[in-house]
Amino acid sequence: EELMAEPFLRFVHPEDEASTLQVLADLGSDRDVKSFRNRYRCKDGSYRWLEWTAHPAGRGKQTIFASARDVSEAVASEQALQFRNGILALITDAQTRFIVDGADADAAWWDFLLERLLTLTGSEYGFIGVTESDDDGLFLRTKAITNIAWNDDTRRFYDEHAPAGMVFRNMKTLFG
């Protein structure tokens, strides 16, 4: 009763609405749909990945014959594999660059590396740094850091210090 009381698109994950509408248009053009995946909302509010096969009843008819199977575990495995492959590719790129440039990798390379890491992990913020030591003890020097400036003073500080690498000497902080 709950399913029939709501338009089916209310159960489709918001990120999948456009592709679902496109599949419906294909079905409306009397084309079969095979192996279409989208996420549907469960009663508890979570989403499950479904893989659909559908066949329209005929031109001008409102009926669609469809079957779906839950492929959530397969999708999770595929995403984990893609993540691991992305990490391996990034490590290969980083090692190649290090072999070629050694410790002289420039700021643009570190920024590129950080951007790739942020994309792979789905993160908004991050940094790459190295720990060093001198007469005053252990400290962290950034190689790349996202700009999280929230006002003019922090923006100026970031613009002035980020290119050369920010130094964090207090090792009892988030950066430490």
CSV table of C-alpha atoms in Angstrom, one decimal:
chain,number,residue,atom,x,y,z
A,1,GLU,CA,0.0,0.0,0.0
A,2,GLU,CA,2.8,2.4,0.8
A,3,LEU,CA,4.5,1.7,-2.5
A,4,MET,CA,1.3,2.2,-4.5
A,5,ALA,CA,0.5,5.4,-2.6
A,6,GLU,CA,3.6,7.3,-3.8
A,7,PRO,CA,5.0,8.0,-7.2
A,8,PHE,CA,7.8,5.6,-7.8
A,9,LEU,CA,10.4,8.4,-8.3
A,10,ARG,CA,10.0,9.2,-4.6
A,11,PHE,CA,11.8,5.9,-3.9
A,12,VAL,CA,14.6,6.5,-6.4
A,13,HIS,CA,17.8,8.0,-5.0
A,14,PRO,CA,18.0,11.7,-6.0
A,15,GLU,CA,21.3,11.1,-7.9
A,16,ASP,CA,19.7,8.4,-10.0
A,17,GLU,CA,16.5,10.3,-11.0
A,18,ALA,CA,17.8,11.6,-14.3
A,19,SER,CA,19.1,8.3,-15.5
A,20,THR,CA,15.9,6.6,-14.4
A,21,LEU,CA,13.8,9.1,-16.3
A,22,GLN,CA,16.0,8.4,-19.4
A,23,VAL,CA,15.3,4.7,-19.1
A,24,LEU,CA,11.6,5.4,-18.9
A,25,ALA,CA,11.9,7.5,-22.1
A,26,ASP,CA,13.6,4.5,-23.8
A,27,LEU,CA,10.8,2.2,-22.6
A,28,GLY,CA,8.3,4.7,-23.9
A,29,SER,CA,10.0,4.5,-27.3
A,30,ASP,CA,9.3,0.7,-27.2
A,31,ARG,CA,13.0,-0.2,-26.5
A,32,ASP,CA,14.0,-3.0,-24.1
A,33,VAL,CA,16.2,-2.1,-21.2
A,34,LYS,CA,18.8,-4.5,-19.9
A,35,SER,CA,21.1,-4.3,-16.9
A,36,PHE,CA,20.0,-0.8,-15.8
A,37,ARG,CA,21.1,0.0,-12.2
A,38,ASN,CA,19.8,2.5,-9.8
A,39,ARG,CA,19.2,2.9,-6.0
A,40,TYR,CA,15.8,2.5,-4.4
A,41,ARG,CA,14.9,3.6,-0.9
A,42,CYS,CA,14.0,0.9,1.6
A,43,LYS,CA,11.4,1.3,4.3
A,44,ASP,CA,14.1,2.1,6.9
A,45,GLY,CA,15.4,5.0,4.7
A,46,SER,CA,18.5,3.2,3.4
A,47,TYR,CA,19.1,2.6,-0.3
A,48,ARG,CA,19.8,-0.7,-2.1
A,49,TRP,CA,21.2,-1.0,-5.6
A,50,LEU,CA,18.8,-2.7,-8.0
A,51,GLU,CA,19.6,-4.0,-11.5
A,52,TRP,CA,16.6,-3.9,-13.8
A,53,THR,CA,15.6,-5.6,-17.0
A,54,ALA,CA,12.4,-4.2,-18.5
A,55,HIS,CA,10.3,-4.6,-21.6
A,56,PRO,CA,7.4,-2.3,-22.6
A,57,ALA,CA,4.1,-4.0,-23.3
A,58,GLY,CA,3.9,-2.2,-26.7
A,59,ARG,CA,3.7,1.2,-28.2
A,60,GLY,CA,1.1,3.4,-26.6
A,61,LYS,CA,0.5,1.1,-23.7
A,62,GLN,CA,1.2,2.1,-20.1
A,63,THR,CA,2.4,-1.3,-18.9
A,64,ILE,CA,6.0,-2.2,-18.4
A,65,PHE,CA,7.2,-5.7,-17.6
A,66,ALA,CA,10.2,-5.5,-15.4
A,67,SER,CA,12.3,-7.5,-13.0
A,68,ALA,CA,14.9,-6.4,-10.6
A,69,ARG,CA,17.5,-8.0,-8.4
A,70,ASP,CA,19.4,-6.6,-5.5
A,71,VAL,CA,23.0,-6.1,-6.6
A,72,SER,CA,24.1,-3.9,-3.6
A,73,GLU,CA,26.9,-6.3,-2.5
A,74,ALA,CA,28.2,-6.6,-6.1
A,75,VAL,CA,28.2,-2.8,-6.4
A,76,ALA,CA,30.1,-2.4,-3.1
A,77,SER,CA,32.7,-4.9,-4.3
A,78,GLU,CA,33.1,-3.1,-7.6
A,79,GLN,CA,33.5,0.2,-5.8
A,80,ALA,CA,36.1,-1.2,-3.4
A,81,LEU,CA,38.0,-2.7,-6.4
A,82,GLN,CA,37.8,0.7,-8.2
A,83,PHE,CA,39.1,2.4,-5.1
A,84,ARG,CA,42.0,0.0,-4.7
A,85,ASN,CA,42.9,0.3,-8.4
A,86,GLY,CA,42.8,4.1,-8.1
A,87,ILE,CA,45.1,3.9,-5.1
A,88,LEU,CA,47.5,1.6,-6.9
A,89,ALA,CA,47.6,3.9,-10.0
A,90,LEU,CA,48.2,6.9,-7.8
A,91,ILE,CA,51.1,5.1,-6.0
A,92,THR,CA,52.6,4.1,-9.3
A,93,ASP,CA,52.4,7.7,-10.5
A,94,ALA,CA,53.9,9.0,-7.3
A,95,GLN,CA,56.7,6.4,-7.4
A,96,THR,CA,57.5,7.2,-11.0
A,97,ARG,CA,57.6,10.9,-10.3
A,98,PHE,CA,59.8,10.4,-7.2
A,99,ILE,CA,62.2,8.2,-9.2
A,100,VAL,CA,62.4,10.9,-11.9
A,101,ASP,CA,62.5,14.0,-9.7
A,102,GLY,CA,63.5,12.6,-6.3
A,103,ALA,CA,63.1,15.1,-3.5
A,104,ASP,CA,62.8,17.9,-6.0
A,105,ALA,CA,59.2,17.3,-6.8
A,106,ASP,CA,57.6,20.7,-7.2
A,107,ALA,CA,54.6,22.2,-5.5
A,108,ALA,CA,52.4,21.5,-8.6
A,109,TRP,CA,53.1,17.8,-8.4
A,110,TRP,CA,52.2,17.6,-4.7
A,111,ASP,CA,49.0,19.6,-5.3
A,112,PHE,CA,48.2,17.2,-8.1
A,113,LEU,CA,48.8,14.2,-5.8
A,114,LEU,CA,46.7,15.7,-3.1
A,115,GLU,CA,43.8,16.4,-5.5
A,116,ARG,CA,43.9,12.8,-6.7
A,117,LEU,CA,43.9,11.6,-3.1
A,118,LEU,CA,40.9,13.8,-2.2
A,119,THR,CA,39.0,12.6,-5.2
A,120,LEU,CA,39.7,8.9,-4.4
A,121,THR,CA,38.7,9.2,-0.8
A,122,GLY,CA,35.7,11.6,-1.5
A,123,SER,CA,37.3,14.1,0.9
A,124,GLU,CA,37.0,17.8,0.8
A,125,TYR,CA,40.1,18.7,2.8
A,126,GLY,CA,43.5,17.2,3.4
A,127,PHE,CA,47.2,17.6,3.4
A,128,ILE,CA,50.4,15.8,2.5
A,129,GLY,CA,53.3,16.4,4.7
A,130,VAL,CA,56.6,15.2,5.9
A,131,THR,CA,58.0,15.0,9.5
A,132,GLU,CA,61.4,16.6,9.9
A,133,SER,CA,63.5,17.5,12.9
A,134,ASP,CA,65.9,20.2,13.8
A,135,ASP,CA,67.5,21.5,17.1
A,136,ASP,CA,64.0,22.5,18.3
A,137,GLY,CA,62.6,19.0,17.8
A,138,LEU,CA,60.2,17.2,15.5
A,139,PHE,CA,57.9,19.2,13.2
A,140,LEU,CA,55.6,18.7,10.2
A,141,ARG,CA,56.1,20.5,6.9
A,142,THR,CA,53.3,20.4,4.4
A,143,LYS,CA,54.0,19.6,0.8
A,144,ALA,CA,50.4,20.3,-0.2
A,145,ILE,CA,47.4,21.4,1.7
A,146,THR,CA,43.8,22.4,0.8
A,147,ASN,CA,42.9,26.0,1.3
A,148,ILE,CA,40.4,26.2,4.2
A,149,ALA,CA,40.8,29.9,4.8
A,150,TRP,CA,37.6,31.3,6.4
A,151,ASN,CA,38.5,35.0,6.5
A,152,ASP,CA,40.9,37.5,5.0
A,153,ASP,CA,43.6,37.0,7.6
A,154,THR,CA,43.7,33.2,7.2
A,155,ARG,CA,43.5,33.6,3.4
A,156,ARG,CA,46.6,35.9,3.4
A,157,PHE,CA,48.4,33.4,5.7
A,158,TYR,CA,47.6,30.5,3.4
A,159,ASP,CA,48.6,32.5,0.3
A,160,GLU,CA,51.9,33.5,1.9
A,161,HIS,CA,52.9,30.1,3.5
A,162,ALA,CA,51.3,27.3,1.6
A,163,PRO,CA,53.6,27.4,-1.5
A,164,ALA,CA,56.8,27.0,0.5
A,165,GLY,CA,55.1,24.5,2.9
A,166,MET,CA,53.5,25.3,6.2
A,167,VAL,CA,55.4,24.3,9.3
A,168,PHE,CA,53.6,22.9,12.3
A,169,ARG,CA,55.8,22.5,15.4
A,170,ASN,CA,53.1,21.6,18.0
A,171,MET,CA,52.8,17.9,17.5
A,172,LYS,CA,49.7,17.7,19.9
A,173,THR,CA,47.3,19.1,17.3
A,174,LEU,CA,45.3,17.7,14.4
A,175,PHE,CA,48.3,18.2,12.1
A,176,GLY,CA,50.8,16.8,14.6
